[in-house]
Amino acid sequence: MSMNRRRFLSTSAGVAGLLAAPTILPRQLFAADTIKVGSIFSLTGGLSIVERSLNDATRMAVTEINAAGGVLGKQIEVIAEDGASDPKNYNEKASKLLLQDRVSSVFACYTSASRKAVLPVFERRNGLLFYPTYYEGFECSKNVVYTGAVPNQQLSNFIPWIIKTLGKKKFFIVGSNYIYPREMAKVSKVLIEQNGGEWVADEYLELGHSEWASMVSKIKSSGCDVVLSNVVGDSVIAFYREFKNQGLSHETLPICATVTSEIEIAAMGAEYATGSYTSFPYFQAIDTPANKDFVARYRKFVGDENAVTHHALESSYFQVYLWKQAVEKSADTTTEAVRAGVGGQTFDAPGGKVTVEAENLHTALTPRIAQWQADGQGKIVDAYAAPEYPLPYVAYGEKQDNLFCTASGLDTSKLPG
């Protein structure tokens, strides 16, 4: 497919030769009628338990948009790549999409490790990454649109609620050993201390680790009365199962998680998570017609009447629509045009209204807390009345000088505080 149109026609029998080459015809004649975008999610490896659903949600949004007429009268063509649960693969696939496939916008990444792996590529090659996952904050790149929660949308509500509502004050913090869990632990420690609690341990096991007996034994003997979990991927399943296998109960020693979602609970079995808690802006249990319709459409799209939706999946879905609106506003698909167009965009997502803040390219979302039930669904026990402004660059305890956004060339003059 590296032949251009002129070379092809000069080496064929003109139009007749072209019509005799059906495998080349669509690409050559209709490439101008499509808009290419990229996607990178782990379709294999330990993180595929979650990331396959992000890929599905992205494809679903694209399919819906194409069925409704596309963008600027053109169909969206997705060039999908497999990150294979390895940050190195993400880096290589990002380079391919930007250099070889020449896309300008890519929907990609689940872990912070994969985002950090591709970030230099997007900044050096001037691409635009739409990142759908809740993350640790302290980043603000003009080459990334962040549509998942940051700590003030996931922890600022959660830690005080655990201490004041559950009456739990001694935290055992546990996580997978990479940037997101470690940075979330730092923020959590500040919030714990500010709200009159204490943390008795801060422990990590490698991403994908499946032997949790020793760690759960540490938890049992630590004297904690609550576990704050930043465990990621299929390690979540092994952790919760071992927790119950050693006789621990969420009724007396609850796991309160920043990662565990409907999809991990479906994989582990609801009985292992019943009574535990998670803080996310989106849960499948949100009781609105819009969300119920979204869940039904997603299940139909993937062909599984028992498929579950979750926060990063919802963000993967609505960020495609935010991209569409940005392209239509700017009437262009270049990185500069989409970046200029996406700031201020709002969308009625399944979980409620979301807005991309032009000052930092993060998204205003509504914080919620849910307790997991025997049916594998979360019962929402606390929710903000309105979306919360994203503050990725604010350290708890003192306001930062917004160097993250300023260094990226983003306007910080309108930031609150």
CSV table of C-alpha atoms in Angstrom, one decimal:
chain,number,residue,atom,x,y,z
A,1,MET,CA,0.0,0.0,0.0
A,2,SER,CA,3.0,2.3,-0.2
A,3,MET,CA,2.4,3.0,-3.9
A,4,ASN,CA,0.9,6.4,-4.5
A,5,ARG,CA,-1.9,7.0,-6.9
A,6,ARG,CA,0.3,8.4,-9.7
A,7,ARG,CA,2.7,5.5,-9.6
A,8,PHE,CA,-0.2,3.0,-9.5
A,9,LEU,CA,-1.9,4.4,-12.5
A,10,SER,CA,1.3,4.7,-14.5
A,11,THR,CA,2.0,1.0,-14.0
A,12,SER,CA,-1.5,-0.3,-14.7
A,13,ALA,CA,-3.9,-0.4,-17.5
A,14,GLY,CA,-5.6,2.9,-16.5
A,15,VAL,CA,-9.0,2.8,-15.1
A,16,ALA,CA,-9.6,-0.8,-16.2
A,17,GLY,CA,-6.6,-1.9,-14.4
A,18,LEU,CA,-7.7,-0.1,-11.3
A,19,LEU,CA,-11.1,-1.7,-11.3
A,20,ALA,CA,-9.4,-5.1,-11.6
A,21,ALA,CA,-7.6,-4.5,-8.3
A,22,PRO,CA,-10.4,-4.7,-5.7
A,23,THR,CA,-8.0,-5.0,-2.7
A,24,ILE,CA,-6.4,-1.6,-3.6
A,25,LEU,CA,-9.5,0.2,-4.9
A,26,PRO,CA,-11.1,1.2,-1.5
A,27,ARG,CA,-7.9,2.6,-0.1
A,28,GLN,CA,-6.9,4.5,-3.2
A,29,LEU,CA,-10.3,6.0,-4.1
A,30,PHE,CA,-11.8,6.5,-0.7
A,31,ALA,CA,-8.9,7.3,1.6
A,32,ALA,CA,-9.8,11.0,1.4
A,33,ASP,CA,-13.3,10.1,2.7
A,34,THR,CA,-12.0,8.7,5.9
A,35,ILE,CA,-10.4,10.2,9.0
A,36,LYS,CA,-7.7,7.9,10.5
A,37,VAL,CA,-7.3,7.7,14.3
A,38,GLY,CA,-5.2,5.3,16.3
A,39,SER,CA,-5.9,3.2,19.4
A,40,ILE,CA,-3.5,1.2,21.7
A,41,PHE,CA,-4.9,-1.1,24.4
A,42,SER,CA,-3.6,-4.4,25.8
A,43,LEU,CA,-5.5,-7.1,24.0
A,44,THR,CA,-3.1,-9.7,25.5
A,45,GLY,CA,-1.2,-10.0,28.8
A,46,GLY,CA,-2.2,-9.5,32.4
A,47,LEU,CA,-3.8,-6.1,31.8
A,48,SER,CA,-6.0,-7.3,29.0
A,49,ILE,CA,-8.6,-8.2,31.6
A,50,VAL,CA,-9.5,-4.5,31.7
A,51,GLU,CA,-8.0,-3.1,28.5
A,52,ARG,CA,-10.0,-5.3,26.1
A,53,SER,CA,-13.1,-3.5,27.3
A,54,LEU,CA,-11.5,-0.1,26.7
A,55,ASN,CA,-10.8,-1.1,23.1
A,56,ASP,CA,-14.4,-2.3,22.8
A,57,ALA,CA,-15.8,1.0,24.1
A,58,THR,CA,-13.7,2.9,21.7
A,59,ARG,CA,-14.9,0.8,18.8
A,60,MET,CA,-18.5,1.2,19.9
A,61,ALA,CA,-18.3,5.0,19.9
A,62,VAL,CA,-16.7,5.0,16.5
A,63,THR,CA,-19.3,2.6,15.1
A,64,GLU,CA,-22.1,4.8,16.4
A,65,ILE,CA,-20.6,8.0,15.0
A,66,ASN,CA,-20.0,6.4,11.6
A,67,ALA,CA,-23.6,5.1,11.6
A,68,ALA,CA,-24.8,8.6,12.2
A,69,GLY,CA,-22.8,10.1,9.3
A,70,GLY,CA,-19.3,10.2,10.6
A,71,VAL,CA,-17.3,13.4,11.2
A,72,LEU,CA,-17.3,16.3,8.7
A,73,GLY,CA,-19.0,13.9,6.3
A,74,LYS,CA,-16.3,11.3,6.6
A,75,GLN,CA,-16.1,7.9,8.2
A,76,ILE,CA,-13.7,7.2,11.0
A,77,GLU,CA,-11.0,4.6,10.4
A,78,VAL,CA,-9.4,3.1,13.5
A,79,ILE,CA,-5.9,1.7,13.3
A,80,ALA,CA,-5.8,-0.5,16.4
A,81,GLU,CA,-2.7,-1.8,18.0
A,82,ASP,CA,-2.0,-4.2,20.9
A,83,GLY,CA,0.0,-2.8,23.8
A,84,ALA,CA,0.4,-6.4,25.1
A,85,SER,CA,0.6,-5.2,28.8
A,86,ASP,CA,4.2,-3.9,28.2
A,87,PRO,CA,5.1,-0.2,28.3
A,88,LYS,CA,7.9,-0.8,25.7
A,89,ASN,CA,5.3,-2.1,23.2
A,90,TYR,CA,3.2,1.0,23.8
A,91,ASN,CA,6.1,3.2,22.9
A,92,GLU,CA,6.8,1.3,19.7
A,93,LYS,CA,3.1,1.3,18.7
A,94,ALA,CA,2.7,5.0,19.4
A,95,SER,CA,5.7,5.7,17.1
A,96,LYS,CA,4.2,3.5,14.4
A,97,LEU,CA,0.9,5.3,14.5
A,98,LEU,CA,2.3,8.8,14.4
A,99,LEU,CA,5.1,8.2,11.9
A,100,GLN,CA,4.0,5.4,9.7
A,101,ASP,CA,0.2,5.7,9.8
A,102,ARG,CA,0.4,9.4,10.2
A,103,VAL,CA,-2.5,9.8,12.5
A,104,SER,CA,-2.7,12.8,14.7
A,105,SER,CA,-5.1,11.6,17.5
A,106,VAL,CA,-4.8,8.3,19.4
A,107,PHE,CA,-7.1,6.8,22.0
A,108,ALA,CA,-4.8,4.8,24.2
A,109,CYS,CA,-3.3,3.5,27.5
A,110,TYR,CA,-4.6,2.2,30.8
A,111,THR,CA,-1.8,2.3,33.3
A,112,SER,CA,0.4,5.3,34.1
A,113,ALA,CA,3.4,3.3,33.1
A,114,SER,CA,2.1,3.0,29.5
A,115,ARG,CA,1.1,6.6,29.4
A,116,LYS,CA,4.6,7.7,30.6
A,117,ALA,CA,6.1,5.4,27.9
A,118,VAL,CA,4.2,7.0,25.1
A,119,LEU,CA,4.2,10.6,26.3
A,120,PRO,CA,7.7,11.5,24.9
A,121,VAL,CA,6.6,10.2,21.5
A,122,PHE,CA,3.5,12.3,21.4
A,123,GLU,CA,5.3,15.4,22.6
A,124,ARG,CA,8.2,14.9,20.2
A,125,ARG,CA,6.0,14.0,17.2
A,126,ASN,CA,3.2,16.5,18.1
A,127,GLY,CA,0.4,13.9,18.3
A,128,LEU,CA,-2.6,14.1,20.6
A,129,LEU,CA,-3.3,11.3,23.1
A,130,PHE,CA,-6.8,10.8,24.6
A,131,TYR,CA,-6.1,9.0,27.9
A,132,PRO,CA,-9.2,7.5,29.6
A,133,THR,CA,-7.9,6.3,32.9
A,134,TYR,CA,-8.1,7.7,36.5
A,135,TYR,CA,-4.5,8.5,37.4
A,136,GLU,CA,-2.2,10.1,40.0
A,137,GLY,CA,-2.1,13.6,38.6
A,138,PHE,CA,1.0,15.8,38.6
A,139,GLU,CA,1.1,15.9,34.9
A,140,CYS,CA,-0.3,18.4,32.4
A,141,SER,CA,0.9,18.0,28.8
A,142,LYS,CA,-0.5,19.9,25.8
A,143,ASN,CA,-0.3,16.6,23.9
A,144,VAL,CA,-2.7,14.7,26.2
A,145,VAL,CA,-6.4,15.1,26.9
A,146,TYR,CA,-7.1,13.4,30.2
A,147,THR,CA,-10.7,12.1,30.6
A,148,GLY,CA,-10.3,9.9,33.7
A,149,ALA,CA,-10.4,11.0,37.4
A,150,VAL,CA,-7.5,12.7,39.2
A,151,PRO,CA,-6.9,12.5,43.0
A,152,ASN,CA,-9.2,15.4,43.9
A,153,GLN,CA,-12.0,13.6,42.1
A,154,GLN,CA,-11.3,10.2,43.6
A,155,LEU,CA,-9.5,10.6,47.0
A,156,SER,CA,-10.7,14.0,48.3
A,157,ASN,CA,-14.1,12.5,48.8
A,158,PHE,CA,-13.0,9.0,49.7
A,159,ILE,CA,-10.5,9.4,52.6
A,160,PRO,CA,-12.6,11.7,54.7
A,161,TRP,CA,-15.7,9.5,54.1
A,162,ILE,CA,-13.8,6.4,55.2
A,163,ILE,CA,-12.7,8.1,58.5
A,164,LYS,CA,-15.9,10.0,59.3
A,165,THR,CA,-18.6,7.7,57.9
A,166,LEU,CA,-17.1,4.2,58.4
A,167,GLY,CA,-15.2,5.2,61.5
A,168,LYS,CA,-12.0,3.6,60.2
A,169,LYS,CA,-8.7,5.4,61.1
A,170,LYS,CA,-5.8,3.0,60.8
A,171,PHE,CA,-5.0,2.4,57.1
A,172,PHE,CA,-2.9,-0.3,55.6
A,173,ILE,CA,-2.0,1.0,52.1
A,174,VAL,CA,-1.2,-1.7,49.5
A,175,GLY,CA,-0.6,-1.4,45.8
A,176,SER,CA,1.1,-2.7,42.7
A,177,ASN,CA,4.7,-1.6,42.3
A,178,TYR,CA,4.6,1.3,39.8
A,179,ILE,CA,3.9,5.0,39.6
A,180,TYR,CA,0.1,5.2,40.0
A,181,PRO,CA,-0.2,3.2,43.3
A,182,ARG,CA,2.9,4.9,44.8
A,183,GLU,CA,1.8,8.4,43.9
A,184,MET,CA,-1.8,7.7,45.0
A,185,ALA,CA,-0.4,6.5,48.4
A,186,LYS,CA,1.5,9.8,48.8
A,187,VAL,CA,-1.7,11.8,48.3
A,188,SER,CA,-3.6,9.4,50.6
A,189,LYS,CA,-1.2,9.8,53.4
A,190,VAL,CA,-1.6,13.5,53.4
A,191,LEU,CA,-5.4,13.2,53.4
A,192,ILE,CA,-5.4,10.5,56.1
A,193,GLU,CA,-3.3,12.7,58.4
A,194,GLN,CA,-5.4,15.8,57.6
A,195,ASN,CA,-8.6,14.0,58.6
A,196,GLY,CA,-7.3,12.6,61.9
A,197,GLY,CA,-6.3,9.1,60.8
A,198,GLU,CA,-3.0,7.2,60.5
A,199,TRP,CA,-1.4,4.8,58.1
A,200,VAL,CA,0.3,1.8,59.6
A,201,ALA,CA,1.9,0.4,56.5
A,202,ASP,CA,2.6,1.1,52.8
A,203,GLU,CA,3.4,-2.1,50.9
A,204,TYR,CA,3.8,-3.1,47.2
A,205,LEU,CA,4.0,-6.2,45.1
A,206,GLU,CA,4.9,-6.4,41.4
A,207,LEU,CA,2.3,-5.7,38.8
A,208,GLY,CA,0.7,-9.1,37.9
A,209,HIS,CA,1.8,-10.7,41.1
A,210,SER,CA,-0.5,-13.6,42.1
A,211,GLU,CA,0.9,-14.9,45.4
A,212,TRP,CA,-0.7,-12.7,48.1
A,213,ALA,CA,-0.6,-15.0,51.2
A,214,SER,CA,2.3,-13.3,52.8
A,215,MET,CA,0.9,-9.8,52.2
A,216,VAL,CA,-2.5,-10.7,53.6
A,217,SER,CA,-0.8,-12.1,56.6
A,218,LYS,CA,0.9,-8.8,57.1
A,219,ILE,CA,-2.4,-7.0,56.9
A,220,LYS,CA,-3.9,-9.4,59.5
A,221,SER,CA,-1.2,-8.7,62.0
A,222,SER,CA,-0.8,-5.0,61.4
A,223,GLY,CA,-3.5,-3.7,63.6
A,224,CYS,CA,-5.2,-1.8,60.8
A,225,ASP,CA,-8.9,-1.4,60.6
A,226,VAL,CA,-9.2,-0.5,56.9
A,227,VAL,CA,-7.2,-1.5,53.7
A,228,LEU,CA,-6.6,1.2,51.1
A,229,SER,CA,-6.0,-0.8,47.9
A,230,ASN,CA,-4.2,0.6,44.8
A,231,VAL,CA,-3.7,-2.9,43.4
A,232,VAL,CA,-4.1,-3.1,39.6
A,233,GLY,CA,-4.9,-5.6,36.9
A,234,ASP,CA,-5.3,-9.4,37.5
A,235,SER,CA,-3.5,-9.0,40.8
A,236,VAL,CA,-6.8,-7.6,42.2
A,237,ILE,CA,-8.4,-10.9,41.7
A,238,ALA,CA,-5.7,-12.8,43.5
A,239,PHE,CA,-5.6,-10.3,46.4
A,240,TYR,CA,-9.3,-10.3,47.1
A,241,ARG,CA,-9.6,-14.1,46.9
A,242,GLU,CA,-6.7,-14.5,49.4
A,243,PHE,CA,-8.2,-11.9,51.6
A,244,LYS,CA,-11.3,-14.0,52.1
A,245,ASN,CA,-9.4,-17.3,52.1
A,246,GLN,CA,-7.6,-16.1,55.2
A,247,GLY,CA,-10.8,-15.4,56.9
A,248,LEU,CA,-10.9,-11.6,56.7
A,249,SER,CA,-14.3,-9.9,56.3
A,250,HIS,CA,-15.1,-6.6,54.6
A,251,GLU,CA,-17.7,-6.0,57.3
A,252,THR,CA,-15.0,-5.6,60.0
A,253,LEU,CA,-11.9,-4.9,57.8
A,254,PRO,CA,-13.1,-3.4,54.5
A,255,ILE,CA,-10.9,-3.0,51.4
A,256,CYS,CA,-11.4,0.5,50.1
A,257,ALA,CA,-10.1,0.6,46.6
A,258,THR,CA,-9.1,3.2,43.9
A,259,VAL,CA,-8.9,0.6,41.1
A,260,THR,CA,-11.3,-2.3,41.7
A,261,SER,CA,-14.2,-2.0,39.3
A,262,GLU,CA,-17.1,-4.1,38.0
A,263,ILE,CA,-14.8,-5.9,35.6
A,264,GLU,CA,-12.4,-7.2,38.2
A,265,ILE,CA,-15.3,-8.2,40.4
A,266,ALA,CA,-16.9,-10.1,37.6
A,267,ALA,CA,-13.6,-11.9,37.1
A,268,MET,CA,-13.0,-12.8,40.7
A,269,GLY,CA,-16.6,-13.6,41.7
A,270,ALA,CA,-18.8,-11.1,43.6
A,271,GLU,CA,-18.6,-13.0,46.9
A,272,TYR,CA,-14.9,-12.0,47.3
A,273,ALA,CA,-15.7,-8.3,47.1
A,274,THR,CA,-19.2,-8.0,48.7
A,275,GLY,CA,-19.1,-5.3,51.4
A,276,SER,CA,-15.9,-3.6,50.1
A,277,TYR,CA,-15.8,-0.1,48.6
A,278,THR,CA,-14.5,1.8,45.6
A,279,SER,CA,-14.3,5.5,44.6
A,280,PHE,CA,-15.0,6.3,41.0
A,281,PRO,CA,-16.9,8.9,39.0
A,282,TYR,CA,-18.8,6.2,37.2
A,283,PHE,CA,-20.5,3.0,38.2
A,284,GLN,CA,-22.7,0.7,36.1
A,285,ALA,CA,-25.3,1.0,38.9
A,286,ILE,CA,-26.0,4.7,38.2
A,287,ASP,CA,-29.8,4.7,38.0
A,288,THR,CA,-30.6,6.9,35.0
A,289,PRO,CA,-32.2,6.1,31.7
A,290,ALA,CA,-29.1,7.3,29.8
A,291,ASN,CA,-26.9,4.9,31.7
A,292,LYS,CA,-29.2,2.0,31.4
A,293,ASP,CA,-29.4,2.6,27.7
A,294,PHE,CA,-25.6,2.8,27.5
A,295,VAL,CA,-25.2,-0.5,29.3
A,296,ALA,CA,-27.7,-2.2,27.1
A,297,ARG,CA,-26.1,-0.9,23.9
A,298,TYR,CA,-22.6,-1.9,25.1
A,299,ARG,CA,-23.8,-5.5,25.8
A,300,LYS,CA,-25.4,-5.7,22.4
A,301,PHE,CA,-22.2,-4.4,20.8
A,302,VAL,CA,-19.9,-6.9,22.4
A,303,GLY,CA,-22.5,-9.7,22.1
A,304,ASP,CA,-22.5,-10.5,25.8
A,305,GLU,CA,-25.7,-9.9,27.9
A,306,ASN,CA,-23.6,-10.2,31.1
A,307,ALA,CA,-20.9,-7.7,30.1
A,308,VAL,CA,-20.2,-5.0,32.7
A,309,THR,CA,-19.3,-1.4,32.3
A,310,HIS,CA,-16.9,0.6,34.5
A,311,HIS,CA,-15.2,4.0,34.8
A,312,ALA,CA,-12.3,3.7,32.4
A,313,LEU,CA,-14.6,2.0,29.9
A,314,GLU,CA,-17.1,4.9,30.1
A,315,SER,CA,-14.2,7.4,29.6
A,316,SER,CA,-13.0,5.5,26.7
A,317,TYR,CA,-16.4,5.8,25.1
A,318,PHE,CA,-17.2,9.5,25.8
A,319,GLN,CA,-13.7,10.7,24.9
A,320,VAL,CA,-14.3,9.7,21.2
A,321,TYR,CA,-17.3,11.9,21.2
A,322,LEU,CA,-15.3,14.8,22.7
A,323,TRP,CA,-12.8,14.3,19.9
A,324,LYS,CA,-15.6,14.3,17.3
A,325,GLN,CA,-17.0,17.6,18.7
A,326,ALA,CA,-13.5,19.1,18.7
A,327,VAL,CA,-12.9,18.2,15.1
A,328,GLU,CA,-16.3,19.5,14.1
A,329,LYS,CA,-15.7,22.8,15.9
A,330,SER,CA,-12.3,23.3,14.3
A,331,ALA,CA,-13.2,21.7,10.9
A,332,ASP,CA,-9.8,20.1,11.0
A,333,THR,CA,-8.1,17.0,12.4
A,334,THR,CA,-4.6,18.3,13.0
A,335,THR,CA,-3.2,18.2,16.6
A,336,GLU,CA,-3.4,22.0,17.0
A,337,ALA,CA,-6.9,22.2,15.7
A,338,VAL,CA,-8.3,19.3,17.9
A,339,ARG,CA,-6.5,20.7,20.9
A,340,ALA,CA,-8.0,24.1,20.3
A,341,GLY,CA,-11.4,22.7,19.8
A,342,VAL,CA,-11.6,20.2,22.7
A,343,GLY,CA,-11.1,22.7,25.5
A,344,GLY,CA,-14.5,23.6,26.9
A,345,GLN,CA,-16.3,20.7,25.2
A,346,THR,CA,-19.1,19.2,27.2
A,347,PHE,CA,-20.9,15.9,26.7
A,348,ASP,CA,-23.8,14.1,28.3
A,349,ALA,CA,-21.9,10.9,29.2
A,350,PRO,CA,-23.6,7.8,30.7
A,351,GLY,CA,-22.5,8.9,34.1
A,352,GLY,CA,-23.6,12.5,33.7
A,353,LYS,CA,-22.2,15.8,32.2
A,354,VAL,CA,-18.5,15.9,31.6
A,355,THR,CA,-16.4,19.0,30.5
A,356,VAL,CA,-12.9,19.3,29.2
A,357,GLU,CA,-11.3,22.2,31.0
A,358,ALA,CA,-9.3,24.3,28.5
A,359,GLU,CA,-6.8,25.4,31.1
A,360,ASN,CA,-5.4,21.9,31.8
A,361,LEU,CA,-7.0,19.5,29.3
A,362,HIS,CA,-8.4,17.4,32.2
A,363,THR,CA,-12.1,16.6,32.6
A,364,ALA,CA,-14.6,17.7,35.2
A,365,LEU,CA,-16.3,14.6,36.6
A,366,THR,CA,-18.7,13.7,39.5
A,367,PRO,CA,-17.0,11.9,42.4
A,368,ARG,CA,-18.9,8.9,43.7
A,369,ILE,CA,-18.4,6.0,46.2
A,370,ALA,CA,-20.0,2.6,46.0
A,371,GLN,CA,-20.2,-0.5,48.2
A,372,TRP,CA,-20.0,-3.8,46.3
A,373,GLN,CA,-23.0,-6.0,46.5
A,374,ALA,CA,-23.6,-9.8,46.2
A,375,ASP,CA,-24.7,-9.3,42.6
A,376,GLY,CA,-21.4,-7.8,41.6
A,377,GLN,CA,-22.8,-4.3,41.3
A,378,GLY,CA,-21.9,-1.2,43.3
A,379,LYS,CA,-24.5,0.4,45.5
A,380,ILE,CA,-23.7,4.2,45.4
A,381,VAL,CA,-23.4,5.4,49.0
A,382,ASP,CA,-22.1,8.8,48.4
A,383,ALA,CA,-22.0,11.2,45.4
A,384,TYR,CA,-21.2,14.9,44.8
A,385,ALA,CA,-24.1,17.0,43.6
A,386,ALA,CA,-22.2,18.3,40.6
A,387,PRO,CA,-19.0,17.6,38.6
A,388,GLU,CA,-15.8,18.5,40.3
A,389,TYR,CA,-13.1,20.7,38.7
A,390,PRO,CA,-10.0,18.6,38.0
A,391,LEU,CA,-6.8,19.7,39.9
A,392,PRO,CA,-4.0,17.4,38.7
A,393,TYR,CA,-1.2,19.8,39.7
A,394,VAL,CA,-2.2,20.6,43.3
A,395,ALA,CA,-0.3,19.0,46.1
A,396,TYR,CA,-2.5,18.4,49.1
A,397,GLY,CA,-1.7,20.7,51.9
A,398,GLU,CA,-0.4,23.6,49.7
A,399,LYS,CA,-1.2,25.1,46.3
A,400,GLN,CA,1.5,24.5,43.7
A,401,ASP,CA,2.6,27.1,41.1
A,402,ASN,CA,1.1,25.1,38.2
A,403,LEU,CA,4.6,24.5,36.7
A,404,PHE,CA,3.2,21.3,35.0
A,405,CYS,CA,0.7,23.3,33.0
A,406,THR,CA,2.9,26.3,32.5
A,407,ALA,CA,5.8,24.3,31.2
A,408,SER,CA,3.4,22.7,28.7
A,409,GLY,CA,2.3,26.0,27.3
A,410,LEU,CA,-1.3,25.8,28.7
A,411,ASP,CA,-3.1,28.8,30.0
A,412,THR,CA,-3.2,28.7,33.8
A,413,SER,CA,-4.6,32.2,34.4
A,414,LYS,CA,-8.2,30.9,35.0
A,415,LEU,CA,-7.3,28.2,37.5
A,416,PRO,CA,-9.2,28.4,40.8
A,417,GLY,CA,-7.5,29.2,44.1
